PDB file of C-alpha atoms in Angstrom:
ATOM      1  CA  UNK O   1     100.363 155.946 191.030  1.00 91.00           C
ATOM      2  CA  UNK O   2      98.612 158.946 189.129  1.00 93.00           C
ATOM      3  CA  UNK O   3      97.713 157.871 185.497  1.00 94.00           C
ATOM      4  CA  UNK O   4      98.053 161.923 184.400  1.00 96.00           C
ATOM      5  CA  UNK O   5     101.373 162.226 185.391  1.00 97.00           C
ATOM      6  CA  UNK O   6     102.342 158.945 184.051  1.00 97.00           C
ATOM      7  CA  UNK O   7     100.861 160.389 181.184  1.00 98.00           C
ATOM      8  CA  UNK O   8     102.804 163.965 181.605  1.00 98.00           C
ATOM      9  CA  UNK O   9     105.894 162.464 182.679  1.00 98.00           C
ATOM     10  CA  UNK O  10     105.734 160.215 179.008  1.00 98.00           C
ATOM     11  CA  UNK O  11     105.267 163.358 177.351  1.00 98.00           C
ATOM     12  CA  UNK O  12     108.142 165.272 178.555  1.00 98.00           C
ATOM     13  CA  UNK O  13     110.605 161.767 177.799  1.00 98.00           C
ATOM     14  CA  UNK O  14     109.045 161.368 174.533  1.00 98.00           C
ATOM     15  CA  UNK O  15     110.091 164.870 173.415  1.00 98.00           C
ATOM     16  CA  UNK O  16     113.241 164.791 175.484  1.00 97.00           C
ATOM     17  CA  UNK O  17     114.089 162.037 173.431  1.00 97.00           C
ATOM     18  CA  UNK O  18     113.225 163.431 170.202  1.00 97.00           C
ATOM     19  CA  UNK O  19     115.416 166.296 171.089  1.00 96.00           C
ATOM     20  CA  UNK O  20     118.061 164.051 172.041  1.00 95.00           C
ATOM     21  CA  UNK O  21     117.864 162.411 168.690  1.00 95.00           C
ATOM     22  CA  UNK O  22     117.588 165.517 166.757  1.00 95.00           C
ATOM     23  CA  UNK O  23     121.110 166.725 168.146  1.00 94.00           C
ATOM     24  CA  UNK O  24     122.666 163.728 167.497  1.00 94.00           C
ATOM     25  CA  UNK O  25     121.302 163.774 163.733  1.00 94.00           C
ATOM     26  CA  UNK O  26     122.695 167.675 163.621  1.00 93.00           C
ATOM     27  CA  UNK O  27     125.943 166.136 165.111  1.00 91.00           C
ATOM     28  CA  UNK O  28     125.469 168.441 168.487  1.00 90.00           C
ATOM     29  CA  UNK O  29     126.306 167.795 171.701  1.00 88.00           C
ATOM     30  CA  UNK O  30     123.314 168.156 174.447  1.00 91.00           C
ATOM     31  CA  UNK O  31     122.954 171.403 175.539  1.00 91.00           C
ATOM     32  CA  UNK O  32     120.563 173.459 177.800  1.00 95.00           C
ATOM     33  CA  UNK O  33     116.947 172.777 176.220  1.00 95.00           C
ATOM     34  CA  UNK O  34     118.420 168.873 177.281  1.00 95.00           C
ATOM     35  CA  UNK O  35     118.811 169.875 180.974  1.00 96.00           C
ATOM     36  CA  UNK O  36     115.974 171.922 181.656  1.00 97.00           C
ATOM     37  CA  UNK O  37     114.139 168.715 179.884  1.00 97.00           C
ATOM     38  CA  UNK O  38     115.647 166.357 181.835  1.00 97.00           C
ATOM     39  CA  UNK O  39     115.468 168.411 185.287  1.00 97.00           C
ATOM     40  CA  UNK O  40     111.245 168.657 184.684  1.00 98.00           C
ATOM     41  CA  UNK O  41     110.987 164.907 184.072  1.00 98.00           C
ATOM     42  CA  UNK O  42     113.164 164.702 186.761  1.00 98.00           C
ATOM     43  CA  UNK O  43     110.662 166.527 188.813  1.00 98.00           C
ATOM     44  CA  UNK O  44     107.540 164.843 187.609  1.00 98.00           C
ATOM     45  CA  UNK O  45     109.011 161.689 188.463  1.00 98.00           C
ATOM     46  CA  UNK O  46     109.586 162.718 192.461  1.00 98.00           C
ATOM     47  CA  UNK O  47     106.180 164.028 192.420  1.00 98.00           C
ATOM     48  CA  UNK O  48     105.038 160.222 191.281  1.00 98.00           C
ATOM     49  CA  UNK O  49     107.091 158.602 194.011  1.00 97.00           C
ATOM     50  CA  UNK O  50     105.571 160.868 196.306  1.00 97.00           C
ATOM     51  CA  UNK O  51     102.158 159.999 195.241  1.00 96.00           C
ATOM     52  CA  UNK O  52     103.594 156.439 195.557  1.00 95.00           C
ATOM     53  CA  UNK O  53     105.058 157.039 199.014  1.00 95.00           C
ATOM     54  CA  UNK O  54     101.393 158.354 200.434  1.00 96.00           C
ATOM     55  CA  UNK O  55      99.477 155.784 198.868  1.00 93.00           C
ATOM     56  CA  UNK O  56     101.826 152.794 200.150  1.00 93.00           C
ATOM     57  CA  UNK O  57     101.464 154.839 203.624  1.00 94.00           C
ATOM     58  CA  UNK O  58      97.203 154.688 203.157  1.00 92.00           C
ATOM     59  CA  UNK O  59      97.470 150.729 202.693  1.00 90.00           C
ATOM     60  CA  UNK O  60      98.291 150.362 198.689  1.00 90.00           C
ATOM     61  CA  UNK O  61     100.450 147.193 198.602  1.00 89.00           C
ATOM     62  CA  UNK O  62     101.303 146.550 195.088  1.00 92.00           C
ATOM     63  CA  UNK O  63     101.146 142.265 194.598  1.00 88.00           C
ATOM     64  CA  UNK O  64     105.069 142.090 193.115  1.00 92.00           C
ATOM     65  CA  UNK O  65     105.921 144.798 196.385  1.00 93.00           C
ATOM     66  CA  UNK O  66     109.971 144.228 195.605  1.00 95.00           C
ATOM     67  CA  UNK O  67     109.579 144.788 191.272  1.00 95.00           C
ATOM     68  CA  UNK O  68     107.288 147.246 192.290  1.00 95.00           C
ATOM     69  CA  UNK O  69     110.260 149.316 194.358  1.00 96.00           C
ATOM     70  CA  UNK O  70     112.985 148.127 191.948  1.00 97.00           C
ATOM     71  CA  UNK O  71     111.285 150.116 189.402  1.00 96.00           C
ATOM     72  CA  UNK O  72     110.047 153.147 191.236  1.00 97.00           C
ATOM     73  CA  UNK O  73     113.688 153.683 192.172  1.00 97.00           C
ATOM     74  CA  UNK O  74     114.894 152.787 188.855  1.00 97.00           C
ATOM     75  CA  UNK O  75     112.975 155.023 187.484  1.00 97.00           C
ATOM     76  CA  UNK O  76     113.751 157.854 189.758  1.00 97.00           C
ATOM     77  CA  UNK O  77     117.513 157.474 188.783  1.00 97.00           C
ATOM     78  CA  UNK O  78     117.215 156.727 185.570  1.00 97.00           C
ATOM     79  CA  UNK O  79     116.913 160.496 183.859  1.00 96.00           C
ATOM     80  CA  UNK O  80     120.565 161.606 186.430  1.00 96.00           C
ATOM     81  CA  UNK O  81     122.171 158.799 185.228  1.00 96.00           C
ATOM     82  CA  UNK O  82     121.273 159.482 181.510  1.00 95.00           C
ATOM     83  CA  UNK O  83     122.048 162.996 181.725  1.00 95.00           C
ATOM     84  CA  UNK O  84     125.189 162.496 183.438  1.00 95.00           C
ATOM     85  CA  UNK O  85     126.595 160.210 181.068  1.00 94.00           C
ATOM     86  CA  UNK O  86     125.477 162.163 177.891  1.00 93.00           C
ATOM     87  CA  UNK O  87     127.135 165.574 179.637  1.00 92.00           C
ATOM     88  CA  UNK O  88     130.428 163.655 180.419  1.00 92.00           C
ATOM     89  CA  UNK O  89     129.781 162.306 176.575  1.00 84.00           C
ATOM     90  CA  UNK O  90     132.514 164.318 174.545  1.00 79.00           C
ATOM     91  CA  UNK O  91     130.974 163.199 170.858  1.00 85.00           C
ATOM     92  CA  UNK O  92     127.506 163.976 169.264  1.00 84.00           C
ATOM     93  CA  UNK O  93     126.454 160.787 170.582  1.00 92.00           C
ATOM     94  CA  UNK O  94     125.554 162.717 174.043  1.00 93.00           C
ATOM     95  CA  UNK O  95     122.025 163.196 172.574  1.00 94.00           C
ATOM     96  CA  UNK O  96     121.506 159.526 171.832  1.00 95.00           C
ATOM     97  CA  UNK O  97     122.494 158.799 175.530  1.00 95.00           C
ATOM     98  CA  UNK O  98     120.005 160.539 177.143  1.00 95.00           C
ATOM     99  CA  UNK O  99     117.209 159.807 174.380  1.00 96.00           C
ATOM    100  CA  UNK O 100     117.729 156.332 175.424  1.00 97.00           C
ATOM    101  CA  UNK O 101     117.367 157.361 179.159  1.00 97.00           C
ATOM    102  CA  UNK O 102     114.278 159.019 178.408  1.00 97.00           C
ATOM    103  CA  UNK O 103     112.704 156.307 175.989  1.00 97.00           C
ATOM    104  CA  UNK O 104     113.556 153.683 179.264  1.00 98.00           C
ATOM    105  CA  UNK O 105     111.581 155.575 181.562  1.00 98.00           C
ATOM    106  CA  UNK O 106     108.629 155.556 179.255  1.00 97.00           C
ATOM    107  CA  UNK O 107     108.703 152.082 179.724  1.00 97.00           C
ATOM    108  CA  UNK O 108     109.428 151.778 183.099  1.00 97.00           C
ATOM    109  CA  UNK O 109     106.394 154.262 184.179  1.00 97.00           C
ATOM    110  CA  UNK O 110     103.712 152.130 182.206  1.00 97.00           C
ATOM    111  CA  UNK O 111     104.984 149.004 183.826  1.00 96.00           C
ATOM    112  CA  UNK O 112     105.020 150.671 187.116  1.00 96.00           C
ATOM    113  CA  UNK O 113     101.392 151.494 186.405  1.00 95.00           C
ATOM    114  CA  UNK O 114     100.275 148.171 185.573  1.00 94.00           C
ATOM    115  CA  UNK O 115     102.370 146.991 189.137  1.00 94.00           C
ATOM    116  CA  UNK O 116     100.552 149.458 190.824  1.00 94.00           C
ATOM    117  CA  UNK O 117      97.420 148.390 189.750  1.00 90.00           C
ATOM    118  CA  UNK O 118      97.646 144.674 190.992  1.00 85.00           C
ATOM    119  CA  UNK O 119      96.981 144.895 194.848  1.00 75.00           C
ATOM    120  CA  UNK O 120      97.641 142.451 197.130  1.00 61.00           C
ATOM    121  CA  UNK O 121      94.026 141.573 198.443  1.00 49.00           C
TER     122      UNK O 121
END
């Protein structure tokens, strides 16, 4: 795992789900600022599970190996899911959808990170 973007990829959710709750509040539904947000976290996260992919492939055995992969591919969905609900979402509530997406991913990566960081010795 790469602790900068962790770090980027928190960033981008964080204001993705500001955004999300700033449409809702102006009774919006998502529009494109939403997707372009979602498709770069979307993109920072496949970069992580690539870094994820090499380092498992150089040795680095996370100690909880299945939470570890539960999460990584959690994660990875997460942000579709969440955007696919909130644009099949018909109310202002669209916003809240995928602010709650993006908020869960926060999460998730920092978890992931402290996973990653426990190696089976």
């Amino acid at each position: 795992m790469s602790t900068p973007l962790v770090v980027a990829a928190t960033v981008v959710a964080l204001v993705l789900a500001a955004l999300g709750g700033v449409s809702t509040g102006l009774r919006r539904r998502i529009g494109a600022a939403h997707v372009a947000g979602a498709a770069l976290l979307e993109a920072l996260l496949l970069v992580q599970a690539a870094v994820v992919v090499v380092g498992m492939a150089g040795g680095h055995r996370p100690a909880e190996l299945a939470t570890f992969l539960s999460y990584l591919v959690s994660v990875v969905l997460l942000p579709v899911a969440g955007l696919l609900w909130a644009r099949s979402e018909p109310t202002r509530w669209a916003g809240t959808v995928l602010g709650v997406a993006a908020l869960a991913v926060t999460v998730m990566l920092w978890r992931l990170l402290d996973l990653w960081a426990v190696t089976r010795g």
